PDB file of C-alpha atoms in Angstrom:
ATOM      1  CA  UNK A   1       0.331  -0.311  -0.080  1.00 64.00           C
ATOM      2  CA  UNK A   2       1.607   3.487  -1.159  1.00 80.00           C
ATOM      3  CA  UNK A   3      -0.675   5.749   0.846  1.00 80.00           C
ATOM      4  CA  UNK A   4      -3.244   5.110   3.593  1.00 81.00           C
ATOM      5  CA  UNK A   5      -6.976   5.951   1.390  1.00 80.00           C
ATOM      6  CA  UNK A   6      -7.343   4.179  -1.916  1.00 75.00           C
ATOM      7  CA  UNK A   7      -7.692   7.062  -4.459  1.00 70.00           C
ATOM      8  CA  UNK A   8     -11.108   7.876  -5.987  1.00 65.00           C
ATOM      9  CA  UNK A   9     -12.324   5.507  -3.644  1.00 61.00           C
ATOM     10  CA  UNK A  10     -14.816   8.268  -2.926  1.00 58.00           C
ATOM     11  CA  UNK A  11     -16.254   8.400  -6.096  1.00 51.00           C
ATOM     12  CA  UNK A  12     -16.564   5.265  -7.446  1.00 52.00           C
ATOM     13  CA  UNK A  13     -19.059   4.316  -4.325  1.00 55.00           C
ATOM     14  CA  UNK A  14     -20.578   8.132  -3.952  1.00 51.00           C
ATOM     15  CA  UNK A  15     -23.836   6.171  -4.876  1.00 59.00           C
ATOM     16  CA  UNK A  16     -23.785   3.989  -1.565  1.00 62.00           C
ATOM     17  CA  UNK A  17     -26.044   4.573   1.365  1.00 74.00           C
ATOM     18  CA  UNK A  18     -25.270   1.353   3.395  1.00 85.00           C
ATOM     19  CA  UNK A  19     -25.460   1.283   6.529  1.00 86.00           C
ATOM     20  CA  UNK A  20     -22.754  -0.120   9.000  1.00 88.00           C
ATOM     21  CA  UNK A  21     -22.114  -1.273  12.292  1.00 90.00           C
ATOM     22  CA  UNK A  22     -21.530   1.878  14.125  1.00 92.00           C
ATOM     23  CA  UNK A  23     -19.906   0.712  17.306  1.00 93.00           C
ATOM     24  CA  UNK A  24     -17.957  -1.155  15.519  1.00 94.00           C
ATOM     25  CA  UNK A  25     -16.418   1.917  13.165  1.00 95.00           C
ATOM     26  CA  UNK A  26     -16.275   4.071  16.011  1.00 94.00           C
ATOM     27  CA  UNK A  27     -14.052   1.677  18.207  1.00 95.00           C
ATOM     28  CA  UNK A  28     -11.475   1.193  15.223  1.00 95.00           C
ATOM     29  CA  UNK A  29     -12.249   4.641  14.528  1.00 95.00           C
ATOM     30  CA  UNK A  30     -10.820   5.705  17.596  1.00 93.00           C
ATOM     31  CA  UNK A  31      -8.448   3.693  17.816  1.00 94.00           C
ATOM     32  CA  UNK A  32      -7.120   5.824  15.253  1.00 94.00           C
ATOM     33  CA  UNK A  33      -7.266   8.345  16.382  1.00 92.00           C
ATOM     34  CA  UNK A  34      -5.148   7.012  19.533  1.00 90.00           C
ATOM     35  CA  UNK A  35      -2.318   6.124  16.295  1.00 89.00           C
ATOM     36  CA  UNK A  36      -1.976   9.188  14.929  1.00 90.00           C
ATOM     37  CA  UNK A  37      -0.089  10.865  17.822  1.00 86.00           C
ATOM     38  CA  UNK A  38       3.301   7.747  16.410  1.00 87.00           C
ATOM     39  CA  UNK A  39       1.911   8.203  12.866  1.00 90.00           C
ATOM     40  CA  UNK A  40       1.536  11.120  11.765  1.00 89.00           C
ATOM     41  CA  UNK A  41       1.115  10.315   7.870  1.00 90.00           C
ATOM     42  CA  UNK A  42      -2.116   8.100   8.382  1.00 92.00           C
ATOM     43  CA  UNK A  43      -3.635  11.709  10.145  1.00 91.00           C
ATOM     44  CA  UNK A  44      -5.664  13.412   6.884  1.00 92.00           C
ATOM     45  CA  UNK A  45      -7.309   9.873   6.370  1.00 92.00           C
ATOM     46  CA  UNK A  46      -8.694   9.492   9.738  1.00 93.00           C
ATOM     47  CA  UNK A  47     -10.125  13.045   9.675  1.00 92.00           C
ATOM     48  CA  UNK A  48     -11.275  11.844   6.383  1.00 91.00           C
ATOM     49  CA  UNK A  49     -12.758   8.734   8.421  1.00 92.00           C
ATOM     50  CA  UNK A  50     -13.466  11.110  11.806  1.00 92.00           C
ATOM     51  CA  UNK A  51     -16.384  12.608   9.810  1.00 89.00           C
ATOM     52  CA  UNK A  52     -18.445   9.473   9.388  1.00 88.00           C
ATOM     53  CA  UNK A  53     -19.281   8.316  12.937  1.00 90.00           C
ATOM     54  CA  UNK A  54     -22.218   9.447  13.834  1.00 89.00           C
ATOM     55  CA  UNK A  55     -24.262   7.359   9.646  1.00 88.00           C
ATOM     56  CA  UNK A  56     -21.456   5.828   9.324  1.00 90.00           C
ATOM     57  CA  UNK A  57     -21.550   3.561   5.442  1.00 90.00           C
ATOM     58  CA  UNK A  58     -20.178   1.044   2.828  1.00 89.00           C
ATOM     59  CA  UNK A  59     -17.861   3.212   1.853  1.00 88.00           C
ATOM     60  CA  UNK A  60     -16.404   4.610   4.964  1.00 90.00           C
ATOM     61  CA  UNK A  61     -15.799   0.940   6.024  1.00 91.00           C
ATOM     62  CA  UNK A  62     -14.048  -0.052   3.268  1.00 91.00           C
ATOM     63  CA  UNK A  63     -11.873   3.747   3.575  1.00 92.00           C
ATOM     64  CA  UNK A  64     -11.178   2.561   7.232  1.00 94.00           C
ATOM     65  CA  UNK A  65     -10.107  -1.192   6.340  1.00 94.00           C
ATOM     66  CA  UNK A  66      -7.707   0.394   4.276  1.00 93.00           C
ATOM     67  CA  UNK A  67      -5.779   2.553   6.239  1.00 94.00           C
ATOM     68  CA  UNK A  68      -5.381  -1.046   8.570  1.00 95.00           C
ATOM     69  CA  UNK A  69      -3.682  -2.434   6.110  1.00 94.00           C
ATOM     70  CA  UNK A  70      -2.058   0.105   5.219  1.00 93.00           C
ATOM     71  CA  UNK A  71      -0.576   0.234   8.204  1.00 93.00           C
ATOM     72  CA  UNK A  72       0.479  -3.583   8.618  1.00 93.00           C
ATOM     73  CA  UNK A  73       2.061  -2.536   5.680  1.00 92.00           C
ATOM     74  CA  UNK A  74       4.399  -0.182   6.787  1.00 91.00           C
ATOM     75  CA  UNK A  75       4.655  -1.264  10.637  1.00 88.00           C
ATOM     76  CA  UNK A  76       7.947   0.265  10.790  1.00 90.00           C
ATOM     77  CA  UNK A  77       7.012   3.208  10.215  1.00 88.00           C
ATOM     78  CA  UNK A  78       6.067   6.423  13.470  1.00 85.00           C
ATOM     79  CA  UNK A  79       7.284   8.674  15.383  1.00 82.00           C
ATOM     80  CA  UNK A  80       9.443   7.290  18.870  1.00 80.00           C
ATOM     81  CA  UNK A  81       9.386   8.989  22.321  1.00 76.00           C
ATOM     82  CA  UNK A  82      11.716   8.176  24.520  1.00 78.00           C
ATOM     83  CA  UNK A  83      12.244  10.188  27.649  1.00 76.00           C
ATOM     84  CA  UNK A  84      15.123  12.100  28.801  1.00 76.00           C
ATOM     85  CA  UNK A  85      15.365  14.148  32.062  1.00 83.00           C
ATOM     86  CA  UNK A  86      14.356  17.436  32.355  1.00 82.00           C
ATOM     87  CA  UNK A  87      12.327  17.726  28.753  1.00 81.00           C
ATOM     88  CA  UNK A  88       9.289  19.882  28.817  1.00 84.00           C
ATOM     89  CA  UNK A  89       6.405  19.580  27.437  1.00 83.00           C
ATOM     90  CA  UNK A  90       5.007  23.544  26.589  1.00 88.00           C
ATOM     91  CA  UNK A  91       1.451  24.349  25.076  1.00 89.00           C
ATOM     92  CA  UNK A  92      -0.311  27.071  24.184  1.00 88.00           C
ATOM     93  CA  UNK A  93      -3.573  27.807  21.920  1.00 86.00           C
ATOM     94  CA  UNK A  94      -5.488  30.645  21.187  1.00 82.00           C
ATOM     95  CA  UNK A  95      -9.656  31.586  19.962  1.00 77.00           C
ATOM     96  CA  UNK A  96     -11.936  34.381  19.071  1.00 75.00           C
ATOM     97  CA  UNK A  97     -14.684  34.419  17.815  1.00 64.00           C
ATOM     98  CA  UNK A  98     -14.370  37.897  16.643  1.00 63.00           C
ATOM     99  CA  UNK A  99     -12.918  36.963  13.889  1.00 59.00           C
ATOM    100  CA  UNK A 100     -16.671  35.760  12.013  1.00 58.00           C
ATOM    101  CA  UNK A 101     -19.331  36.759  14.878  1.00 58.00           C
ATOM    102  CA  UNK A 102     -21.956  37.135  12.397  1.00 61.00           C
ATOM    103  CA  UNK A 103     -22.219  33.089  12.032  1.00 63.00           C
ATOM    104  CA  UNK A 104     -20.817  32.051  15.552  1.00 62.00           C
ATOM    105  CA  UNK A 105     -17.661  29.982  14.567  1.00 67.00           C
ATOM    106  CA  UNK A 106     -14.526  30.802  15.478  1.00 69.00           C
ATOM    107  CA  UNK A 107     -10.626  30.862  15.288  1.00 75.00           C
ATOM    108  CA  UNK A 108      -8.070  29.050  17.306  1.00 78.00           C
ATOM    109  CA  UNK A 109      -4.576  28.461  16.303  1.00 81.00           C
ATOM    110  CA  UNK A 110      -2.054  26.144  18.705  1.00 85.00           C
ATOM    111  CA  UNK A 111       1.047  25.128  19.475  1.00 87.00           C
ATOM    112  CA  UNK A 112       3.552  22.952  20.816  1.00 86.00           C
ATOM    113  CA  UNK A 113       6.919  22.575  21.916  1.00 86.00           C
ATOM    114  CA  UNK A 114       9.036  20.238  23.305  1.00 81.00           C
ATOM    115  CA  UNK A 115      12.399  21.271  24.696  1.00 74.00           C
TER     116      UNK A 115
END
C-alpha cells in the first residue's frame, strides 16, 4: 500500500448508503485517532474517517480497512518518544470569536514545544 487512503475511492461508491455497524466503526476510528500520535502519516485519512462517526456507510468502512492494511504494511514507520531528563512539553492555544462573530464560528491556533 502506497497511501493510507485509496485514490478516488469516494467517487466509486458515492451513491452507496448502506449503513455499517456504528459501534465497531467508532471503536476502530477512535483507536486510529490515538494512533496518530505516533503515526502522523495517517492523520488526514483518520480525519476523513472521523467525519462519518454518526452514520458510517460502507464506503467509510472500506476506507477504514484500507488504512488498517496500510498500517500492517508499514509497521516499521512511526515516531518514537523516549524519556530525557529535564525535557518539558509546553502548549499554547488561542481562540478568537471576533473573527467571524456574525456566523458564530471561531478561529483557533495552537502550538506545542518540546524542549
